[in-house]
XYZ file of C-alpha atoms in Angstrom:
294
model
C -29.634 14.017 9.698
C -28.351 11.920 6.538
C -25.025 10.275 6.774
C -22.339 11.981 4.210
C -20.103 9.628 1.936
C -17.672 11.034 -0.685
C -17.118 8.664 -4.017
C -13.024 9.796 -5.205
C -12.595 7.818 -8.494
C -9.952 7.283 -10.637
C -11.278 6.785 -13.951
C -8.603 5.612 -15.575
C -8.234 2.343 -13.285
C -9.279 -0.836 -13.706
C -8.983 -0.684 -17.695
C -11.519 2.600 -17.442
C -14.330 0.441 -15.779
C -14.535 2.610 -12.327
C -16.953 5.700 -13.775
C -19.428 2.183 -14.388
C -19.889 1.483 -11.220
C -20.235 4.841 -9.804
C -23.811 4.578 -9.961
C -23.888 1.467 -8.362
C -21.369 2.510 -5.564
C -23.681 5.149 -4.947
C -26.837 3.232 -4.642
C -25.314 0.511 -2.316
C -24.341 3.785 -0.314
C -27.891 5.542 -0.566
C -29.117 1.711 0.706
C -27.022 2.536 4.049
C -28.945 5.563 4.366
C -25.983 7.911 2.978
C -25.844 11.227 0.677
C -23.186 10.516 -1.804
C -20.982 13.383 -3.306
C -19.292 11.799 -6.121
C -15.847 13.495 -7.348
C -13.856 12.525 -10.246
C -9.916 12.558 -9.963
C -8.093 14.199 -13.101
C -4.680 14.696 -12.112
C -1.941 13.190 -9.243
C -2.633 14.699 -5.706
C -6.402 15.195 -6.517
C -7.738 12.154 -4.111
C -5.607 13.262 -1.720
C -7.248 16.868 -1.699
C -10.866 15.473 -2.272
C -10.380 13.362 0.574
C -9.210 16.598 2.586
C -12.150 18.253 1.987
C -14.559 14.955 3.245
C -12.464 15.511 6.926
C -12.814 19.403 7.138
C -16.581 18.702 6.055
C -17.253 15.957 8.416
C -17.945 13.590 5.861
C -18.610 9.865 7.456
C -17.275 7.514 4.583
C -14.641 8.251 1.829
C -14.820 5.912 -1.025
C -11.734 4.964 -2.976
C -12.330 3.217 -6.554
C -8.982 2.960 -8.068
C -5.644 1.178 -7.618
C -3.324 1.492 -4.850
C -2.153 5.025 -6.192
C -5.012 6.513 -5.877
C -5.510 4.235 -2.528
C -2.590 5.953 -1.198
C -3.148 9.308 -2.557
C -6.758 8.849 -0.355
C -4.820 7.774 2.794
C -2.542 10.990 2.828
C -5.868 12.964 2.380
C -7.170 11.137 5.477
C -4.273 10.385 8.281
C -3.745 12.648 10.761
C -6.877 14.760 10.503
C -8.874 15.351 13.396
C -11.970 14.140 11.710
C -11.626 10.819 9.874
C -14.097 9.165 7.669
C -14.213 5.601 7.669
C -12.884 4.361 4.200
C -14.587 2.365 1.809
C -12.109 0.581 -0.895
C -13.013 -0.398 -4.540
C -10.317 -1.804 -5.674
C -9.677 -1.631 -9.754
C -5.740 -1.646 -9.916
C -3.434 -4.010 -11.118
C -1.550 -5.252 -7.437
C -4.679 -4.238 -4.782
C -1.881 -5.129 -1.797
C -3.978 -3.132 0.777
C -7.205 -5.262 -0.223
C -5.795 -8.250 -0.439
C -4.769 -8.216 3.041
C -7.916 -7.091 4.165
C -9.797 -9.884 2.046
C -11.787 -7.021 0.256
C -12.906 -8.978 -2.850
C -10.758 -7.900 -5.978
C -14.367 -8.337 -7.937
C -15.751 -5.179 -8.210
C -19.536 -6.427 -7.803
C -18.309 -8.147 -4.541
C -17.087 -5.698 -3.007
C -19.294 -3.105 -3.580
C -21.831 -5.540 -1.957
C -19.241 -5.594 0.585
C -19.907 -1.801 1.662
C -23.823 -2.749 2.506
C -22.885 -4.934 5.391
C -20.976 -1.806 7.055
C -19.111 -4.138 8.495
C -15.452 -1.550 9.953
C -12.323 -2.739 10.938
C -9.314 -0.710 12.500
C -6.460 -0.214 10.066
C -2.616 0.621 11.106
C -1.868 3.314 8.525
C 2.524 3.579 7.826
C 3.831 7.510 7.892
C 7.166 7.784 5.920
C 8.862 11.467 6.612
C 6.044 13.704 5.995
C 3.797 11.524 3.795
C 1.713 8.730 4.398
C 1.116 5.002 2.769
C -1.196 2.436 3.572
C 0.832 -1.202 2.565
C 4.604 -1.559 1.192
C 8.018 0.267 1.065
C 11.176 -1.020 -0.850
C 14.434 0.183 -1.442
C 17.012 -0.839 -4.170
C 17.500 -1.193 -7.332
C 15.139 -3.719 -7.949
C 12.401 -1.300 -6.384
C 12.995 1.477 -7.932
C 13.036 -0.227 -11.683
C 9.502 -1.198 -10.692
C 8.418 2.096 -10.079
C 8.659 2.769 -14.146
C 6.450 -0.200 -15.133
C 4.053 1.455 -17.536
C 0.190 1.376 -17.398
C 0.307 -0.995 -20.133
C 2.342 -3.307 -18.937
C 0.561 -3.284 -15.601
C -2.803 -4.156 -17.562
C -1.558 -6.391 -19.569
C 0.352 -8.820 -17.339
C -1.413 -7.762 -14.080
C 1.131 -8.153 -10.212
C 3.962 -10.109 -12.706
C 4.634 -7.009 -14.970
C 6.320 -5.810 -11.590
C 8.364 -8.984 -10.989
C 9.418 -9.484 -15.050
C 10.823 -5.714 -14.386
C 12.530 -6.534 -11.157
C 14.324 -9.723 -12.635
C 15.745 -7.262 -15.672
C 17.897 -5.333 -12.872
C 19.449 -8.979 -12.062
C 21.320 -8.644 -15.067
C 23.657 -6.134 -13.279
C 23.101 -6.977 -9.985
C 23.543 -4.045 -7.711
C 23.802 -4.330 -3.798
C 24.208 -0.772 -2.217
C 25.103 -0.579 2.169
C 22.438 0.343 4.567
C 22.250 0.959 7.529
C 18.534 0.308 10.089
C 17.547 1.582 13.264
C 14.851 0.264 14.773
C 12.781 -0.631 18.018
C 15.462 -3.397 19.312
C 18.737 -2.167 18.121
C 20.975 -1.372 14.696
C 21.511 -3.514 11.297
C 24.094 -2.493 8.912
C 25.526 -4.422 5.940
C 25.206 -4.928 2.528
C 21.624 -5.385 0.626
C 20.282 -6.542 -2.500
C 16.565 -5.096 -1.291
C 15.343 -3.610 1.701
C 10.995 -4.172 2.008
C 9.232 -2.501 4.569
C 5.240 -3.807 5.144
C 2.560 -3.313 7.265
C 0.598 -6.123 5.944
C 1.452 -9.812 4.623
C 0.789 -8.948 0.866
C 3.527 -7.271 -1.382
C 3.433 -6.917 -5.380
C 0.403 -9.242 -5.061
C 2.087 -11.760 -3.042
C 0.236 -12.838 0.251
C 2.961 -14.290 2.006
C 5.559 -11.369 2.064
C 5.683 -10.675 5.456
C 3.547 -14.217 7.162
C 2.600 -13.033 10.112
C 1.701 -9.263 9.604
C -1.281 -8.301 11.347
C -3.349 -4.935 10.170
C -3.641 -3.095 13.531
C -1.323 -4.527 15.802
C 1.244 -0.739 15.307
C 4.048 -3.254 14.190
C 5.793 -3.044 10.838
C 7.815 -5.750 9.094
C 11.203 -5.185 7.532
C 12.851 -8.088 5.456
C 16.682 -7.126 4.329
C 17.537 -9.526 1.788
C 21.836 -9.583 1.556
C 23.726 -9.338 -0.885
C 24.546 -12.787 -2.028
C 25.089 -14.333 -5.551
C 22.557 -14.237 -7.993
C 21.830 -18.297 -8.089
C 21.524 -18.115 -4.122
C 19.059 -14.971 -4.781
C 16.658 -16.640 -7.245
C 16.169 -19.391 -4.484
C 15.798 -16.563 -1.621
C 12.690 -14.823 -4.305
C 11.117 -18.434 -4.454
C 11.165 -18.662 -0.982
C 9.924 -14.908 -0.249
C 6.831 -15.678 -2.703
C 6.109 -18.966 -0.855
C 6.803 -17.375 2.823
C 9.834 -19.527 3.622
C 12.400 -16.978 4.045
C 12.125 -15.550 7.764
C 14.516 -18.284 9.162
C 16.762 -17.812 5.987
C 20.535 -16.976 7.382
C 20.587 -14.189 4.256
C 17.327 -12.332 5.747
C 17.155 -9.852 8.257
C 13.193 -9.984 9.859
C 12.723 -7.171 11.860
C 9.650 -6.126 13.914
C 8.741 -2.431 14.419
C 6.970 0.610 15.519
C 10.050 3.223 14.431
C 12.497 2.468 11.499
C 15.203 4.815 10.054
C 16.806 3.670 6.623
C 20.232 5.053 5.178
C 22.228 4.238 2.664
C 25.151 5.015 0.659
C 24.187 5.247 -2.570
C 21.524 7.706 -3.449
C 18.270 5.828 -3.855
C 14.295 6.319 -3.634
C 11.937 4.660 -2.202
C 9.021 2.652 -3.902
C 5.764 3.642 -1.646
C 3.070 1.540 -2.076
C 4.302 0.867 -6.159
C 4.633 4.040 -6.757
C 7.865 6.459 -6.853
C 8.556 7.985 -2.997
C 11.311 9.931 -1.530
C 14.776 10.027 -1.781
C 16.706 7.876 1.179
C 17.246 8.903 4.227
C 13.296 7.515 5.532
C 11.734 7.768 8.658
C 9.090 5.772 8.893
C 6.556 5.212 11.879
C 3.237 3.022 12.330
C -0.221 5.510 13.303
C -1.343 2.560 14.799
C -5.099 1.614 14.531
C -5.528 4.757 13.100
C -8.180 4.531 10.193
C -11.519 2.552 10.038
C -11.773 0.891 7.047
C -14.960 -1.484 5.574
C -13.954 -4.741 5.635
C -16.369 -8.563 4.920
C-alpha cells in the first residue's frame, strides 16, 4: 500500500517561486515511494485546514513550502491530532526561524534533496491558549510594530526589515509591567520586551536563546528591563551575539508552563505574525511532531 504525502503551498512565498518546485517536491516524494496530493493555499487558515484533512485521512507526510506563516498555519493543522504526519519543511520565507534551528537548508534545491534521505527528528511544538506555534513569541511594543512589516519590505531587506521596524518604536520608548509565572516561581517588573522561544533562532538570529534544544519540552523566556535607551542598544548587540543571559537587565527563564500579564493591553507576535491579545498561556507538547531533518 503506497505511502500518502500532502504538498500545502503558499504560492505567494519565496518571491512566487514555491508553485516551481512543486513538481520537483513531488518527484523527490514519488522517489520515497509516496502518492503526492498537492494543494494550493489561497487564503489565511487554508494550510491549517489542508493539513487537517492529511490527519483525519491518515496521510504519512505533510509538506510545507512557504514561510513561517504558512509554517505555523501547518502546525495548528497538525498538533494535537490523533494521527500526525511527519512534516516535511520547504522553506521560502523571509526569517525561516523554525529551519534554521533545525539546519534545514534555506536553499530550496537543498532541501528538497533533504526530504530523500527521510532522515525524522522529534520536534517540541509551543501551544499558546488555544492555538499552536512552532518557534517564537514576543510581547511589547517593539513586537507588535513588527507584526505590520509589509511583504515588500520583508522581500526586499530579508530578517533586517523586522529589526529596522523594531528600532523605529525606540524613538518613543515604551516599557509596559508584566508579570510571569512559570515552572520555578514568579517575575514581575517593568519590560522593554518579553521573547518567548522554543528554539535558539529568533527574527533570523541563531543565538537568541544559546542553549535551546528542539525536543527537550523546555521553553526559553528572555525579559529584557526597562532601562535607558543607550544601555538597550548595547543589551540588542549582545542578544544578536548571545551574550546577554548573564546580563543583570535580563531575566532567563527555563520552562514547561508560562503565564504572561500585563498592564497595558498588548498582543502577542506568534511566530512573526499577529497573535492574541495578553493574558497567554503558553505550554510545550513536548516531542510532539516528527519533522524531516539532514
Amino acid at each position: 500500500m503506497l505511502k500518502k504525502a500532502m504538498i500545502i503551498l503558499n504560492p505567494s512565498s519565496g518571491k512566487e517561486k514555491a508553485k516551481e518546485n512543486e513538481v520537483r517536491i513531488a518527484e523527490a516524494l514519488q522517489e520515497l515511494g509516496y502518492k503526492v496530493d498537492a494543494r494550493v493555499t489561497e487564503k489565511e487558515n487554508d494550510a491549517t485546514a489542508y493539513a487537517k484533512i492529511a490527519c483525519e485521512e491518515r496521510y504519512d507526510a505533510v509538506i510545507s513550502v512557504g514561510g513561517d506563516g504558512t509554517l505555523n498555519e501547518t502546525i495548528n493543522g497538525l498538533a494535537e491530532q490523533e494521527h500526525r504526519p511527519a512534516l516535511g519543511v520547504i522553506p521560502l520565507g523571509t526569517v525561516n526561524d523554525f529551519a534554521r534551528a533545525l539546519n534545514i537548508p534555506l536553499d530550496c534545491e537543498q532541501a528538497i534533496d533533504m526530504l530523500k534521505h527521510h532522515n525524522i527528528r522529534t520536534v517540541d511544538v509551543g501551544k499558546v491558549n488555544d492555538a499552536h506555534f512552532s518557534n517564537i513569541i514576543a510581547v511589547g511594543e517593539i513586537a507588535e510594530a513588527t507584526s505590520s512589516v509589509s511583504v515588500q519590505k520583508k522581500t526586499l531587506l530579508g530578517p533586517i526589515a523586522y529589526l529596522v521596524e523594531g528600532i523605529k518604536t525606540l524613538v518613543h520608548k515604551k516599557s509596559f509591567h508584566v508579570h510571569l509565572e512559570h515552572d520555578n516561581g514568579k517575575w514581575e517588573g517593568d519590560a522593554l520586551l518579553v521573547l518567548v522561544t522554543l528554539t535558539n533562532s529568533g527574527g533570523g538570529f541563531k543565538k537568541m536563546a544559546p542553549d535551546a534544544k528542539i525536543n527537550d519540552g523546555l521553553m526559553r523566556c528572555v525579559v529584557v528591563h526597562d532601562v535607558p535607551l543607550t544601555k538597550f542598544g548595547a543589551l540588542v548587540l549582545a542578544l544578536l551575539k548571545g551574550e546577554h543571559v548573564e546580563d543583570p537587565a535580563i531575566e532567563y527563564i527555563h520552562t514547561s508552563h508560562l503565564h504572561v500579564s500585563a498592564g497595558d493591553e498588548l498582543t502577542a507576535n506568534i511566530d512573526g505574525d499577529e497573535g492574541p491579545a495578553l493574558p497567554l498561556t503558553i505550554d510545550v507538547l513536548k516531542e510532539h511532531l516528527n519533522v524531516f531533518v539532514p
